[in-house]
Tab-separated table of C-alpha atoms in Angstrom:
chain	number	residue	atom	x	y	z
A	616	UNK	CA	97.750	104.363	118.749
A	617	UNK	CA	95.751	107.566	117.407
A	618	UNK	CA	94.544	109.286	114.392
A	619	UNK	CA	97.462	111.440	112.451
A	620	UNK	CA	96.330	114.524	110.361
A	621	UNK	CA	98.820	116.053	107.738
A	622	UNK	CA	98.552	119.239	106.014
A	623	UNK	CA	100.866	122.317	105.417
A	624	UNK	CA	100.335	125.790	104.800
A	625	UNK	CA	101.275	125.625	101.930
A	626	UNK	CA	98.040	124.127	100.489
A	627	UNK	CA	96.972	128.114	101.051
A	628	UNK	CA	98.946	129.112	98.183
A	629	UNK	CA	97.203	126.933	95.215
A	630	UNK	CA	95.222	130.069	94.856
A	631	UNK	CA	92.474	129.278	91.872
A	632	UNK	CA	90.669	132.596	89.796
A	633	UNK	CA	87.316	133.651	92.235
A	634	UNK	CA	84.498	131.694	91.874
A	635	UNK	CA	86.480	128.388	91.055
A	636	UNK	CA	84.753	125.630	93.533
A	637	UNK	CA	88.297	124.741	94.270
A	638	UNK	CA	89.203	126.987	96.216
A	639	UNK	CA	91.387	128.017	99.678
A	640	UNK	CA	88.118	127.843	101.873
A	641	UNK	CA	87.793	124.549	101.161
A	642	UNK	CA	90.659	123.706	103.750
A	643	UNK	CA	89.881	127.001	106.007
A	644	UNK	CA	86.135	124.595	106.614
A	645	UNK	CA	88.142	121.865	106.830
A	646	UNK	CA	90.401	123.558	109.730
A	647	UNK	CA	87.603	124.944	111.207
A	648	UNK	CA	86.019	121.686	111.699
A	649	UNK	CA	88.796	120.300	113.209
A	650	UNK	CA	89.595	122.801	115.383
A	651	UNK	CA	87.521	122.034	117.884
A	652	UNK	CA	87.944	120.724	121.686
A	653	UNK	CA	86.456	116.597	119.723
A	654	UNK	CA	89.750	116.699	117.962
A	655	UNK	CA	92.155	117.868	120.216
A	656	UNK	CA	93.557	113.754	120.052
A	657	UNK	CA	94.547	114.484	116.255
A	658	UNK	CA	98.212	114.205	116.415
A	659	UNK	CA	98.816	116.812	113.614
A	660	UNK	CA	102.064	116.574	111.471
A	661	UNK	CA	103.447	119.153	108.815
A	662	UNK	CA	103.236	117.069	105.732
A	663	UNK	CA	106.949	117.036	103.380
A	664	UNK	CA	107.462	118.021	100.708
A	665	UNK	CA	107.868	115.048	97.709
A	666	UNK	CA	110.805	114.685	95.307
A	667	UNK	CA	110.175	114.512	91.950
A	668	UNK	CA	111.188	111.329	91.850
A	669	UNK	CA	107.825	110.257	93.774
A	670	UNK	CA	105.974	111.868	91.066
A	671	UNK	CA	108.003	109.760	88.517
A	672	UNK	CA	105.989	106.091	90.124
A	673	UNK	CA	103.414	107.155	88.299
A	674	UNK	CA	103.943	109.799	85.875
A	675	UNK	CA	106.713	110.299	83.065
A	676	UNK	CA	109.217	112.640	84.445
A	677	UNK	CA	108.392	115.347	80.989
A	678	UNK	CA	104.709	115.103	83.093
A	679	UNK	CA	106.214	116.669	86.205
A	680	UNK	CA	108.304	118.807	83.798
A	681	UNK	CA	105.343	120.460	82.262
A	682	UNK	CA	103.409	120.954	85.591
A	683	UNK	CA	106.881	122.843	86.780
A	684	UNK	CA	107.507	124.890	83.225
A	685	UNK	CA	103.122	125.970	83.913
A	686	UNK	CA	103.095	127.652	87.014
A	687	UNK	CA	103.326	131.390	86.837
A	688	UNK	CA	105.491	133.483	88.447
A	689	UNK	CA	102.515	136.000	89.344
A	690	UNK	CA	98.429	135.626	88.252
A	691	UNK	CA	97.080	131.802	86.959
A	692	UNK	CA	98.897	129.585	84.460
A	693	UNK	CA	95.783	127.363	83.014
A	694	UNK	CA	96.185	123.389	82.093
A	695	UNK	CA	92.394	122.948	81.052
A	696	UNK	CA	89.252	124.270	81.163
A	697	UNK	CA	88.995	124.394	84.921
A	698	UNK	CA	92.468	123.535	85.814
A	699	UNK	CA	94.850	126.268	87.126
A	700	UNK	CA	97.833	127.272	88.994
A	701	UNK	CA	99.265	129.790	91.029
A	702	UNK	CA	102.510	130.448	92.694
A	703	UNK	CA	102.969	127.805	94.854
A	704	UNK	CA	100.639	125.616	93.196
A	705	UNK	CA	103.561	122.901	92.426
A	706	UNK	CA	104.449	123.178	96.381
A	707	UNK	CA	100.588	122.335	97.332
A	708	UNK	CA	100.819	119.714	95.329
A	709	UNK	CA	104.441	118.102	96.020
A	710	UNK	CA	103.107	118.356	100.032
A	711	UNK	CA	99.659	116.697	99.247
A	712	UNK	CA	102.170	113.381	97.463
A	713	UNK	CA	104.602	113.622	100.648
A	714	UNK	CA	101.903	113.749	103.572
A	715	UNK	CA	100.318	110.688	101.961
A	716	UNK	CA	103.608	109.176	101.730
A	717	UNK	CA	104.337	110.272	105.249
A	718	UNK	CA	101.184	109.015	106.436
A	719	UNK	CA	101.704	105.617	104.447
A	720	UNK	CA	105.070	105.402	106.764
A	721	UNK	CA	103.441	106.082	109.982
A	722	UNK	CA	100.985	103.372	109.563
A	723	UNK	CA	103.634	101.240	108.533
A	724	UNK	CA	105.393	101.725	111.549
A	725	UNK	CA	102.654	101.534	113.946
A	726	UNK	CA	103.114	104.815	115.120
A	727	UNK	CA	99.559	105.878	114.015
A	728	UNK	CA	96.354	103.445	113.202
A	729	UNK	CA	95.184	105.681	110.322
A	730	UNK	CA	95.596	108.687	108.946
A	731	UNK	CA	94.121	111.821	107.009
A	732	UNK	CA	95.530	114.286	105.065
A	733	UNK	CA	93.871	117.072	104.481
A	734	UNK	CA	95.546	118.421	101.149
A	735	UNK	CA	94.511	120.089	97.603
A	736	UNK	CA	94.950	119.948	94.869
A	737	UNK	CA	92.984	117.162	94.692
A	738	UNK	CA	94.505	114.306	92.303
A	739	UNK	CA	91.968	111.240	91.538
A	740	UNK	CA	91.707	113.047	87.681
A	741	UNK	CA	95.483	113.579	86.918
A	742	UNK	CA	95.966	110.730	84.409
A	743	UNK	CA	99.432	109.599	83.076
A	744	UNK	CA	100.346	112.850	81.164
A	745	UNK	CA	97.212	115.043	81.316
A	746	UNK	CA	96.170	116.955	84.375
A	747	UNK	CA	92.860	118.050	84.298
A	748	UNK	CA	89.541	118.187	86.576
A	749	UNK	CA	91.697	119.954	89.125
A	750	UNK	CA	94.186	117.787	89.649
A	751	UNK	CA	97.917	117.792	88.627
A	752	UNK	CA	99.409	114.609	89.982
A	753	UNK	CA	98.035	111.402	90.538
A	754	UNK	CA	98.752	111.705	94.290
A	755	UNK	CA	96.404	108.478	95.836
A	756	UNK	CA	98.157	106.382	92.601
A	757	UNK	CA	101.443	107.740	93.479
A	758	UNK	CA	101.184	106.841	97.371
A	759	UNK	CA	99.691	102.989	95.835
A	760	UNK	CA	102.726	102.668	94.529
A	761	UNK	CA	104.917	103.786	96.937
A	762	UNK	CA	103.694	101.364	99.521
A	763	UNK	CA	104.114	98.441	97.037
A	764	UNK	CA	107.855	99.512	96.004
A	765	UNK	CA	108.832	101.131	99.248
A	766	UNK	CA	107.225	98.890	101.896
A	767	UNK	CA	107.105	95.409	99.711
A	768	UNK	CA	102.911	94.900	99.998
A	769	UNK	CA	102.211	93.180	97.538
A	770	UNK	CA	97.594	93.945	98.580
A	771	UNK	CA	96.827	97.620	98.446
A	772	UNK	CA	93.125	98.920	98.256
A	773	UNK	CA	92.606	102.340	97.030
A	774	UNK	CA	89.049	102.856	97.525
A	775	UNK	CA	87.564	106.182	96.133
A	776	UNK	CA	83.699	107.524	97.490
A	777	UNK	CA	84.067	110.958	95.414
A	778	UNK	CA	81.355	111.660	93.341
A	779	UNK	CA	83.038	111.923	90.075
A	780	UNK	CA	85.180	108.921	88.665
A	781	UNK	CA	88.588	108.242	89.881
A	782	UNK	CA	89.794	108.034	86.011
A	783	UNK	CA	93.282	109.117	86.955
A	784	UNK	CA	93.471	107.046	89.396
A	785	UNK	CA	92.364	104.197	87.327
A	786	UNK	CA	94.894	105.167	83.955
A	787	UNK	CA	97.789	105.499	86.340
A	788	UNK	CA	96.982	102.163	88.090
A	789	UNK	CA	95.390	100.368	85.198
A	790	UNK	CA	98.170	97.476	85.297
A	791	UNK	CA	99.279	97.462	88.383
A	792	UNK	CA	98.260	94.150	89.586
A	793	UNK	CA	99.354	95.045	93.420
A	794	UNK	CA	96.309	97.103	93.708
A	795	UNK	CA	92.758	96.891	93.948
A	796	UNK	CA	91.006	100.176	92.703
A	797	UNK	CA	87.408	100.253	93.849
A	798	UNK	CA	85.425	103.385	92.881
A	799	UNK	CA	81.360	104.601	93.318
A	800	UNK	CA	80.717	107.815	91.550
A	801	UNK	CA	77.870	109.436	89.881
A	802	UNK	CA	76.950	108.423	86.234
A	803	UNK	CA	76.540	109.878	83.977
A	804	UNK	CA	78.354	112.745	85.253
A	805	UNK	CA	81.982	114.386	84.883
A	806	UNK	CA	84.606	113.059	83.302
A	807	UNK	CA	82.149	110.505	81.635
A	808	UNK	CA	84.629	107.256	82.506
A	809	UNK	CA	84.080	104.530	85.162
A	810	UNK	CA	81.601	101.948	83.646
A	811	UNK	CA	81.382	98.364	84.831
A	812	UNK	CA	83.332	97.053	82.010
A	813	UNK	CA	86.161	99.283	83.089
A	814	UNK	CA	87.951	96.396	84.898
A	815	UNK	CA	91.420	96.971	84.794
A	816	UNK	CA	94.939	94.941	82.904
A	817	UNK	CA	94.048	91.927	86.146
A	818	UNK	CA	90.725	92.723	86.609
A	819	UNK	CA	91.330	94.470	89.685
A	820	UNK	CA	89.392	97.579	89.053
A	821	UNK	CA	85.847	97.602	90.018
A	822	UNK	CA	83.559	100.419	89.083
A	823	UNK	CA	80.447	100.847	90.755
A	824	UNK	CA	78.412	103.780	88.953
A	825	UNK	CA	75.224	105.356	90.930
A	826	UNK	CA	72.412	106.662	89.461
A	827	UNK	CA	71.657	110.816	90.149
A	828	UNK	CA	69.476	110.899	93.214
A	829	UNK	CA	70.043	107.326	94.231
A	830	UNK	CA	70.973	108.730	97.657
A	831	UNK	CA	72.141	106.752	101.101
A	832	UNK	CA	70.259	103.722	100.957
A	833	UNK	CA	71.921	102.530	97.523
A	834	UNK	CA	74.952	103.844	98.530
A	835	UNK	CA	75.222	101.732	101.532
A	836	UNK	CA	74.676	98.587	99.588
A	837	UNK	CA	76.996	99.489	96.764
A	838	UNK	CA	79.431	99.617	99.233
A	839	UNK	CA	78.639	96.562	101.869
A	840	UNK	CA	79.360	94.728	98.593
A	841	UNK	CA	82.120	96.194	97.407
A	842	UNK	CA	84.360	95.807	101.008
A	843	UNK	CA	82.634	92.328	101.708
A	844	UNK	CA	84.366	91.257	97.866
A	845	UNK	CA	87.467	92.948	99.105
A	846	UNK	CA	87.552	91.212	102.052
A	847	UNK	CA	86.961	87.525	100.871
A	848	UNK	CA	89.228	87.860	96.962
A	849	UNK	CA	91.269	90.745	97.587
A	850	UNK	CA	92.714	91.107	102.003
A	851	UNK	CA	94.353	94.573	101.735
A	852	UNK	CA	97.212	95.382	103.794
A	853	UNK	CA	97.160	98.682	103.301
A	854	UNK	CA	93.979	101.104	102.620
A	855	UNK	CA	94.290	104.265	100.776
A	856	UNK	CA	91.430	105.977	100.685
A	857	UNK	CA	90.346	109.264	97.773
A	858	UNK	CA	87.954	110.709	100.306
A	859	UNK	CA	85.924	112.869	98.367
A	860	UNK	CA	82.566	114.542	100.058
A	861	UNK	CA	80.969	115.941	97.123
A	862	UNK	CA	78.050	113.374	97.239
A	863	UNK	CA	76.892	115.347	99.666
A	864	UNK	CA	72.838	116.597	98.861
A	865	UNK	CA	74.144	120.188	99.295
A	866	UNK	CA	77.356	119.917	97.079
A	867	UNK	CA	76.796	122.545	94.016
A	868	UNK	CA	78.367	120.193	91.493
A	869	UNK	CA	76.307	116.824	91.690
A	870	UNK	CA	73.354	115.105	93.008
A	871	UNK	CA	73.877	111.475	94.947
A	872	UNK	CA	72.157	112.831	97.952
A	873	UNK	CA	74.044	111.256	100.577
A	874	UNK	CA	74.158	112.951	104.145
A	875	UNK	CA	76.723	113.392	106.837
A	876	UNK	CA	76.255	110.429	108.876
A	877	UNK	CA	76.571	108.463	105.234
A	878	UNK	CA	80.903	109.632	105.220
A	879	UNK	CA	80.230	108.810	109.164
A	880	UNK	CA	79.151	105.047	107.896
A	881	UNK	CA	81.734	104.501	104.998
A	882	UNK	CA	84.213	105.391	107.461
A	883	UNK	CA	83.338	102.476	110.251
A	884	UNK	CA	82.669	100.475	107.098
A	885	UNK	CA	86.256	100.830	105.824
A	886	UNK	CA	87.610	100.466	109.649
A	887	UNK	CA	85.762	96.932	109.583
A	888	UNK	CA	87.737	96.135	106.520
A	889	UNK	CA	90.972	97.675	107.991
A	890	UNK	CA	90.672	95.458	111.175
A	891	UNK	CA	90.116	91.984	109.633
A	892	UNK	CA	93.367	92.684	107.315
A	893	UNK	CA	95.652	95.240	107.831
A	894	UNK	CA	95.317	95.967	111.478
A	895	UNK	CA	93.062	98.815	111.121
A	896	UNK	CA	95.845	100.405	108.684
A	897	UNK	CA	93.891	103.413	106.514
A	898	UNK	CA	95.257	106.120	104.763
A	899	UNK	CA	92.896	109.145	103.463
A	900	UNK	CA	93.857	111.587	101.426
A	901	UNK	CA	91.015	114.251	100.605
A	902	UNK	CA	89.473	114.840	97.106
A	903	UNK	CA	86.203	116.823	96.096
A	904	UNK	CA	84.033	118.566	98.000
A	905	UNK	CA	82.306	122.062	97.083
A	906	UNK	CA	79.689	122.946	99.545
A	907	UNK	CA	81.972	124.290	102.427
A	908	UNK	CA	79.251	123.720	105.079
A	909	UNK	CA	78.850	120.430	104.418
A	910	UNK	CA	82.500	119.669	103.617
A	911	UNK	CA	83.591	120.702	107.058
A	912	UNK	CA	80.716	118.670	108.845
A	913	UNK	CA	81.882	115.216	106.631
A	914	UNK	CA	85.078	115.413	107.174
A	915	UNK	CA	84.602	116.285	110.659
A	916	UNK	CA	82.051	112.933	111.074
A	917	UNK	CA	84.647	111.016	108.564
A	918	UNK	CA	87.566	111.844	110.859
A	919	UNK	CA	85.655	111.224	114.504
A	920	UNK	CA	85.264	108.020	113.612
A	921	UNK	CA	88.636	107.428	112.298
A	922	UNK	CA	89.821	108.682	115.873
A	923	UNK	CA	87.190	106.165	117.516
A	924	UNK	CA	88.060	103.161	115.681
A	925	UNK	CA	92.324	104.405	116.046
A	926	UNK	CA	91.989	104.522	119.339
């Protein structure tokens, strides 16, 4: 089996106003990475487009409505301070929900070991009925829940490195009792949720907050802890991963410190989990990440080792 990579052109077209760190070079790094002769394995797949009623597994179907009735016919339609669309912003996002769900299928099926798809908008902020931080729709949440009602697993982990807080994530998933939501993330920092005592309707949310500056080392044992817990109480059958880089010591919007070879690490890390439960079955769908530099080296070290450890 190999490593699949979805994405679509159509991610081009969420165009945000200039200077917005979400912007359309964040994938051009992110192709450009991958573009060279180490990935040539990637099997790479155009990722769907979702129906609306995908959307509607986690979101009320007047949320969907809304994001539809915002985007402009020419210019930026804005949701939030820093949240905007473009034509073909609703596209992006419908393709960034169907390659995870694609993805989720292919792993299923053993056609592919894991799998990364390399979308935006990003989603880990879209909460029930309020896009904001960049996000529209809940897209990890959405593909949690698809593999639960879809594919019957009854032990999903959604596991979320980006530096900011997963709060969408965790609102959307807050009671689902099929899924473990682990998240580390910068604190205090944007959007101010994602304390310990954030535990979830089962107590199957676990928030690990990291100090500004804390860097690899903490990082590293954050994280051996949280997989070794979801290992022994929790034995995934599925991994979904909101694989954010912007803990990255050159990303422009936080300060974790972490380096290239950490995404390299938290990637075999995730694989070990993988293997002992799910046979080695990872889905990663791609979140923050500001710094284009250093975005297109993580990925790239994030995805090599996928490839290895798919192989």
């Amino acid at each position: 089996m190999t490593t699949f990579l979805y994405s679509h052109p159509a991610h081009h077209d969420h165009v945000t106003p200039p200077g917005h760190p979400e912007q359309v070079a964040r994938l051009e790094a992110i192709e450009a990475a991958l573009s060279t002769q180490a990935f040539d394995a990637l099997v790479r797949r155009d990722a769907p487009e979702a129906t609306p009623d995908r959307v509607e597994l986690c979101h009320p179907r007047r949320h969907y409505d809304r994001i539809v009735a915002a985007e402009p016919q020419e210019g930026w339609g804005q949701l939030d301070g820093d949240t905007f669309m473009a034509p073909g912003s609703l596209e992006a996002a419908m393709r960034g929900i169907g390659g995870n769900l694609a993805a989720i299928d292919a792993v299923m099926a053993g056609e592919a070991s894991n799998a990364f798809v390399a979308c935006r908008p990003p989603g880990h902020h879209a909460e029930t009925e309020t896009p904001m931080g960049f996000c529209l729709f809940s897209t990890v949440g959405i593909a949690a829940r698809y593999a639960a009602e879809h594919h019957g697993l009854k032990r999903i982990a959604v596991l979320d490195f980006d530096v900011h807080h997963g709060n969408g994530t965790q609102d959307v998933l807050w009671n689902e009792d099929r899924v473990l939501f682990v998240s580390s993330h910068q604190s205090p920092l944007y959007p101010g949720s994602g304390s310990r005592n954030e535990q979830g309707a089962h107590g199957q949310i676990l928030n690990k907050p990291l100090e500004g500056g804390s860097g690899s080392v903490k990082m590293r044992e954050v994280w051996d802890r949280a997989i070794d817990t979801a290992l022994t109480h929790f034995e995934p059958e599925l991994i979904l991963v909101s694989a954010g880089f912007d803990a990255h010591r050159d990303d422009p919007l936080a300060g974790l410190n972490w380096h290239t070879d950490d995404f390299a690490w938290l990637a075999h890390r995730i694989c070990d989990l993988a293997d002992q439960t799910c046979a080695g079955r990872v889905v990663s769908s791609l979140e923050g990440g500001y710094d284009l530099d250093a975005l297109g080296e993580s990925v790239g070290a994030y995805v090599e080792v996928m490839m290895e450890r798919g192989a």
